[in-house]
Amino acid sequence: MRPTTQRASHPRAGVRRRVVRHSDTDAITRLVESEQLAAIHYGRQAAALIRQRFPDFYAAHVADLRTTPPHLLGVVQAFFSLAQQVIQLDHSYALTIDPANPLRVLHPALSDDDALSYLEEFHGWGLDEVCPEVYGIPTEQEELFGEGRNLLVAVLWSMADRTAWSATMFDMEEVIDYWVDQVAISPEQVAQLDRLPQLERTTDMEALCTALSAQPFHLPDGRPIDLGQVVRYVFGRTGNWFADLSCDELAEMSGSGIDWCSDDLIAIAADQTAARGWFEHYHALNALVTAEPTVLSAVVAAVQQAAAPQLTATPAGPPLVVDA
Amino acid sequence: MHLRLPNAALIALLEAIPAQPIDTANPLTTLQPLISGTLTFAQALEPEIQAALDACAAIAYRQNRPGRILCDRLHSVRPIPAPACVVGW
């Protein structure tokens, strides 16, 4: 007879452990993949965030609430309502947010199925589905330049087309040719676009913006504008995430960009306030340059003057003032 | 049974491997009150609930089961050709 091979004992031999039955495994798998458990996850996450960031509200209104589907939705809505008391949010129709009264949205009058349907909107992204408001220049050509919109962007991008800040995603000659041919812009604007000067390739755009910021640009009504900051905003170079990023760019990113557990919401609010200020300044100036060719000429002249070669010792001239 | 997959028979064989033993209570029992909405949020945030949820995820995704990675890979592998189709067989 051949000798039999001596086998080592199985490593788990003699160890008594409880085995999960196959039928339970199926039930667990169905549960894990269910919308209901996803809803429970979002509700727990929101409750934990309220407990961490808004402990008084949690103790008074959330801790003893039952984990029914409407309350799972309600807790998510309450969290974002409380968050929007601090920062500005962009959220879907699936949520009802009320920063003035977060308690109101904590108890939605919905059936379990309806509440779960609303929570399905978060599938895949969870609480990252809700993003902060951002104020950057759009990146879609039609949205940005359609129907002659954002003349100021087109002018500045054209002037800087040879510099290191060139907006390479667009062919500015093509955009302006399209405007001249297809869009109802005024003859004065056509003439201005035709003779737009171009900055030298070696222009230091940061230095140009600094020079522009040093001399306030006065609007016809006397209001001063920081033209250097407007230029930085137009090129997405403010260094402020909320001013340099557009809604469509944020939508392409994975997640909201905010860590709800650890980010400083006060600091975010301050950045958003600054970004919104530059957004409003840009749009006010854009409206003026679109309506008044003399204002556009003054802006172009200011940028040219700020880009004058630093090698010459000639000091910068007085700020341009456009008569009302 | 993954009837439409090219390696359905092999995948079914691998999935028939007995479940890994775990030494915790059935997490479904722990989670039942949470699922039925009878827990409070304070109770739902207790560590035991998180542990039960983690155990469910580990079982459902079979992270510790032998053959899981192989199963995943087999879903995208081209079918094994019949012997008659292979030159030299």
XYZ file of C-alpha atoms in Angstrom:
413
model
C 0.000 0.000 0.000
C 1.118 3.459 -0.725
C 1.649 5.589 2.361
C -1.099 8.190 2.763
C -0.095 11.824 2.915
C -0.292 13.248 6.394
C -2.324 16.434 6.199
C -2.116 19.239 8.738
C -5.395 19.850 10.578
C -7.593 22.625 9.196
C -6.750 25.938 10.924
C -10.383 26.370 11.975
C -10.862 22.781 13.164
C -12.191 22.623 16.685
C -13.114 26.346 16.763
C -16.826 26.748 17.394
C -18.240 29.851 15.725
C -21.711 30.925 14.843
C -22.472 30.798 11.152
C -24.801 33.263 9.441
C -27.330 31.208 7.574
C -27.552 31.593 3.818
C -31.154 32.843 4.064
C -30.057 35.588 6.469
C -27.270 36.505 4.064
C -29.819 37.042 1.330
C -31.941 39.213 3.615
C -28.932 41.248 4.674
C -27.825 41.736 1.084
C -31.305 42.930 0.104
C -31.347 45.294 3.062
C -27.916 46.759 2.310
C -28.924 47.401 -1.295
C -32.310 48.856 -0.375
C -33.360 52.483 -0.628
C -34.634 52.249 2.930
C -31.201 51.570 4.368
C -29.728 54.336 2.217
C -32.340 56.690 3.695
C -31.440 55.514 7.200
C -27.797 56.208 6.451
C -28.499 59.768 5.278
C -30.749 60.455 8.272
C -28.200 59.113 10.756
C -25.468 61.128 9.093
C -27.510 64.313 9.274
C -28.457 63.636 12.901
C -24.813 63.103 13.807
C -23.887 66.382 12.128
C -26.631 68.258 13.963
C -25.426 66.689 17.233
C -21.885 67.872 16.466
C -22.529 71.361 15.080
C -25.884 72.371 16.557
C -26.053 70.469 19.864
C -28.834 72.565 21.387
C -31.140 71.923 18.453
C -30.228 68.241 18.542
C -30.995 67.868 22.233
C -34.276 69.755 21.960
C -35.697 68.414 18.718
C -33.798 65.460 17.188
C -32.492 63.096 19.858
C -35.905 61.691 20.826
C -37.381 61.709 17.321
C -38.264 58.284 15.887
C -36.335 57.097 12.817
C -39.350 56.885 10.508
C -38.817 57.774 6.811
C -40.457 61.215 7.114
C -38.234 62.006 10.096
C -35.165 60.734 8.225
C -35.965 63.253 5.490
C -36.853 65.876 8.090
C -33.517 65.577 9.857
C -31.652 66.013 6.554
C -33.749 69.101 5.787
C -33.209 70.465 9.284
C -29.443 70.020 9.040
C -29.215 71.967 5.797
C -31.611 74.595 7.112
C -29.292 75.095 10.086
C -26.231 75.062 7.794
C -27.818 77.700 5.589
C -28.038 79.987 8.591
C -24.236 80.158 8.216
C -23.374 79.550 4.537
C -25.226 79.799 1.216
C -26.323 76.482 -0.293
C -27.458 75.270 -3.677
C -29.866 72.392 -3.156
C -32.281 70.263 -5.176
C -36.056 70.479 -5.252
C -36.166 67.276 -3.216
C -35.331 69.240 -0.079
C -37.386 71.877 1.678
C -34.971 74.145 3.485
C -35.964 76.953 5.817
C -33.039 78.662 7.564
C -35.471 81.008 9.332
C -37.339 78.083 10.869
C -35.507 74.721 10.725
C -38.064 73.183 13.071
C -40.753 73.617 10.426
C -39.034 71.241 7.989
C -38.248 68.604 10.607
C -41.724 67.043 10.379
C -42.701 66.803 6.687
C -46.321 65.707 6.181
C -45.425 62.786 3.916
C -46.099 59.060 3.778
C -43.200 56.662 4.304
C -43.074 55.910 0.575
C -43.118 59.571 -0.437
C -40.389 60.421 2.060
C -38.235 57.559 0.751
C -38.799 58.807 -2.809
C -37.438 62.225 -1.901
C -34.451 60.644 -0.174
C -33.719 58.630 -3.329
C -32.488 61.915 -4.841
C -29.376 61.541 -2.668
C -28.542 58.107 -3.987
C -24.876 57.889 -4.798
C -23.823 61.245 -3.377
C -25.509 61.327 -0.004
C -25.295 64.640 1.768
C -22.692 65.703 -0.847
C -25.673 66.205 -3.157
C -26.068 69.606 -1.524
C -23.391 72.034 -2.648
C -22.362 75.494 -1.521
C -23.246 78.416 -3.766
C -20.382 79.446 -5.996
C -20.064 82.591 -8.070
C -17.512 81.891 -10.788
C -17.782 82.726 -14.492
C -19.676 79.995 -16.421
C -17.543 77.695 -18.526
C -20.195 76.693 -21.078
C -19.800 78.894 -24.146
C -23.509 79.251 -24.836
C -24.278 80.202 -21.257
C -21.326 82.591 -21.086
C -21.542 84.376 -24.451
C -24.951 83.481 -25.851
C -26.979 86.465 -27.116
C -24.059 88.798 -26.504
C -23.838 88.213 -22.765
C -20.745 89.053 -20.728
C -19.214 91.605 -23.051
C -16.680 92.535 -20.382
C -15.410 88.926 -20.207
C -15.063 88.798 -23.993
C -13.167 92.094 -24.063
C -10.728 91.214 -21.285
C -10.154 87.664 -22.561
C -9.482 89.028 -26.045
C -7.036 91.626 -24.762
C -5.133 88.975 -22.745
C -5.302 86.293 -25.431
C -1.510 86.243 -25.873
C -0.641 86.296 -22.196
C -0.121 83.519 -19.681
C -3.717 84.033 -18.524
C -5.184 83.320 -21.962
C -8.556 81.590 -21.795
C -7.525 78.743 -24.061
C -10.865 76.944 -23.768
C -12.407 79.445 -26.168
C -11.394 80.922 -29.529
C -12.073 84.580 -28.767
C -11.801 85.652 -32.411
C -14.521 83.168 -33.231
C -16.695 84.425 -30.355
C -16.359 88.055 -31.419
C -16.888 87.242 -35.096
C -20.081 85.426 -34.112
C -21.257 88.423 -32.104
C -20.527 90.816 -34.925
C -22.351 88.632 -37.451
C -25.199 87.113 -35.477
C -25.911 89.073 -32.315
C -27.727 92.374 -32.174
C -24.917 94.447 -30.687
C -24.586 98.151 -31.389
C -22.356 99.604 -34.149
C -20.269 101.305 -31.459
C -19.626 97.968 -29.792
C -18.772 96.396 -33.133
C -16.229 99.150 -33.751
C -14.735 98.742 -30.280
C -14.461 94.970 -30.644
C -12.804 95.354 -34.037
C -10.036 97.554 -32.677
C -9.423 95.896 -29.295
C -5.751 96.188 -28.378
C -3.901 93.085 -27.282
C -1.573 92.871 -24.334
C 1.970 91.715 -24.957
C 2.696 88.038 -24.455
C 5.107 88.844 -21.626
C 2.600 90.938 -19.684
C 2.730 90.159 -15.980
C -1.003 89.852 -15.347
C -0.618 89.726 -11.563
C 1.318 92.971 -11.612
C -1.269 94.439 -13.964
C -4.071 93.578 -11.533
C -2.093 94.983 -8.621
C -1.585 98.229 -10.556
C -5.294 98.410 -11.387
C -6.242 97.809 -7.758
C -3.992 100.662 -6.655
C -6.140 103.202 -8.506
C -9.919 102.918 -8.061
C -11.879 102.935 -11.274
C -14.773 105.347 -10.944
C -18.125 104.565 -12.507
C -20.265 107.335 -14.017
C -22.183 107.669 -10.757
C -18.949 108.123 -8.848
C -18.821 104.676 -7.295
C -15.275 103.280 -7.118
C -14.611 99.785 -8.400
C -11.482 97.699 -7.793
C -10.824 96.965 -11.455
C -7.854 94.764 -10.584
C -10.091 92.444 -8.576
C -12.673 92.419 -11.369
C -9.960 91.317 -13.804
C -8.823 88.592 -11.394
C -12.451 87.448 -11.093
C -12.928 87.344 -14.878
C -9.861 85.108 -15.206
C -10.696 82.940 -12.184
C -7.547 84.094 -10.411
C -8.856 85.558 -7.168
C -7.570 82.655 -5.057
C -11.050 82.425 -3.550
C -12.551 79.007 -4.337
C -16.089 80.384 -4.379
C -15.232 83.145 -6.865
C -13.068 81.061 -9.177
C -15.383 78.056 -9.528
C -18.587 78.072 -11.602
C -21.749 76.048 -10.948
C -21.116 73.832 -13.947
C -17.539 73.134 -12.853
C -18.724 72.234 -9.355
C -21.364 69.940 -10.833
C -18.592 68.048 -12.656
C -16.629 67.471 -9.471
C -17.200 64.472 -7.265
C -18.796 65.662 -4.052
C -19.758 69.104 -2.826
C -16.238 70.184 -1.896
C -17.301 70.607 1.717
C -16.451 68.311 4.594
C -19.558 68.721 6.713
C -17.799 67.145 9.694
C -14.759 69.339 9.917
C -14.837 72.395 7.646
C -14.999 75.828 9.241
C -18.413 77.107 8.144
C -17.665 80.622 9.407
C -14.571 80.815 7.194
C -16.572 79.446 4.260
C -19.215 82.096 4.837
C -16.565 84.826 4.770
C -15.149 83.502 1.482
C -18.627 83.298 -0.020
C -19.368 86.875 1.009
C -16.186 88.127 -0.642
C -16.847 86.066 -3.776
C -20.389 87.329 -4.043
C -19.102 90.891 -3.743
C -16.765 90.435 -6.708
C -19.573 88.698 -8.633
C -21.857 91.700 -8.072
C -19.115 94.221 -8.943
C -18.385 92.341 -12.157
C -22.055 92.247 -13.198
C -22.564 95.909 -12.370
C -19.558 96.875 -14.495
C -20.542 94.476 -17.279
C -24.005 96.026 -17.446
C -22.423 99.480 -17.716
C -19.880 98.617 -20.407
C -22.632 96.908 -22.378
C -24.918 99.937 -22.181
C -22.307 102.715 -22.451
C -19.454 102.461 -24.973
C -17.563 105.259 -23.213
C -17.325 103.155 -20.064
C -15.994 100.243 -22.110
C -13.381 102.530 -23.668
C -12.357 103.721 -20.206
C -11.933 100.137 -18.987
C -9.821 99.220 -22.016
C -7.690 102.320 -21.540
C -7.199 101.588 -17.833
C -6.037 98.057 -18.569
C -3.649 99.286 -21.275
C -2.208 101.913 -18.979
C -1.711 99.374 -16.157
C 0.113 97.085 -18.596
C 2.594 99.804 -19.653
C 6.154 98.397 -19.512
C 7.629 98.606 -16.019
C 10.997 99.437 -17.590
C 9.938 102.979 -18.223
C 10.103 105.101 -15.114
C 6.973 106.962 -16.079
C 4.597 106.914 -13.087
C 0.991 105.856 -13.636
C -1.340 108.679 -14.667
C -4.390 109.879 -12.727
C -7.337 107.507 -12.519
C -9.677 107.636 -15.479
C -12.944 109.375 -14.667
C -15.894 108.881 -16.942
C -18.287 111.812 -17.016
C -21.829 110.967 -16.138
C -27.842 32.031 -10.805
C -26.361 34.548 -13.235
C -27.923 32.986 -16.317
C -26.742 35.613 -18.747
C -23.115 35.664 -17.747
C -20.604 33.745 -19.803
C -19.060 32.087 -16.787
C -22.311 31.541 -14.963
C -21.601 27.973 -13.925
C -18.248 28.798 -12.395
C -19.585 31.866 -10.606
C -22.457 29.817 -9.180
C -19.974 27.251 -7.917
C -17.888 29.916 -6.176
C -20.926 31.562 -4.648
C -21.999 28.247 -3.196
C -18.981 28.272 -0.914
C -20.352 28.380 2.649
C -20.546 31.769 4.280
C -17.644 32.869 6.444
C -18.456 32.306 10.070
C -18.775 35.479 12.088
C -18.681 35.708 15.806
C -21.284 38.455 16.293
C -25.025 38.208 16.752
C -27.116 38.364 13.600
C -27.075 42.083 12.770
C -30.601 41.903 11.377
C -31.908 41.404 14.887
C -30.069 44.484 16.123
C -31.249 46.604 13.213
C -34.908 45.583 13.179
C -36.084 48.437 15.457
C -34.115 50.913 13.356
C -35.678 49.633 10.153
C -39.174 49.690 11.634
C -38.652 53.276 12.813
C -39.122 52.561 16.500
C -35.652 53.680 17.554
C -34.923 57.284 18.357
C -32.106 59.090 16.600
C -30.143 59.074 19.839
C -30.424 55.276 19.923
C -29.717 55.043 16.195
C -26.385 56.789 16.711
C -25.233 54.316 19.357
C -22.037 52.361 18.517
C -23.901 49.037 18.544
C -26.077 50.164 15.653
C -23.032 51.287 13.645
C -21.370 47.940 14.331
C -24.466 46.087 13.098
C -24.570 48.212 9.947
C -20.891 47.553 9.316
C -21.457 43.816 9.815
C -24.278 43.869 7.276
C -22.086 45.629 4.761
C -19.285 43.111 5.296
C -21.687 40.204 4.764
C -23.475 41.746 1.793
C -20.297 42.651 -0.011
C -18.584 39.478 1.128
C -15.391 41.348 1.716
C -13.829 38.474 3.611
C -15.198 35.603 1.597
C -12.890 33.559 -0.575
C -13.546 33.959 -4.265
C -15.130 37.438 -4.044
C -12.412 39.150 -6.048
C -12.400 36.257 -8.482
C -16.193 36.515 -8.835
C -15.904 40.208 -9.597
C -13.268 39.571 -12.213
C -15.209 36.720 -13.803
C -18.096 39.046 -14.591
C -15.966 40.753 -17.211
C -13.845 37.875 -18.516
C -14.594 36.518 -21.988
C -16.230 33.095 -22.017
C -14.012 30.041 -22.104
C -14.203 28.815 -25.702
C -15.520 25.382 -26.496
C -12.700 22.892 -27.243
C -13.783 22.617 -30.858
C -13.167 26.347 -31.334
C -9.604 26.251 -30.077
C -6.904 25.280 -32.529
C -4.907 22.355 -31.300
C -7.525 20.968 -28.912
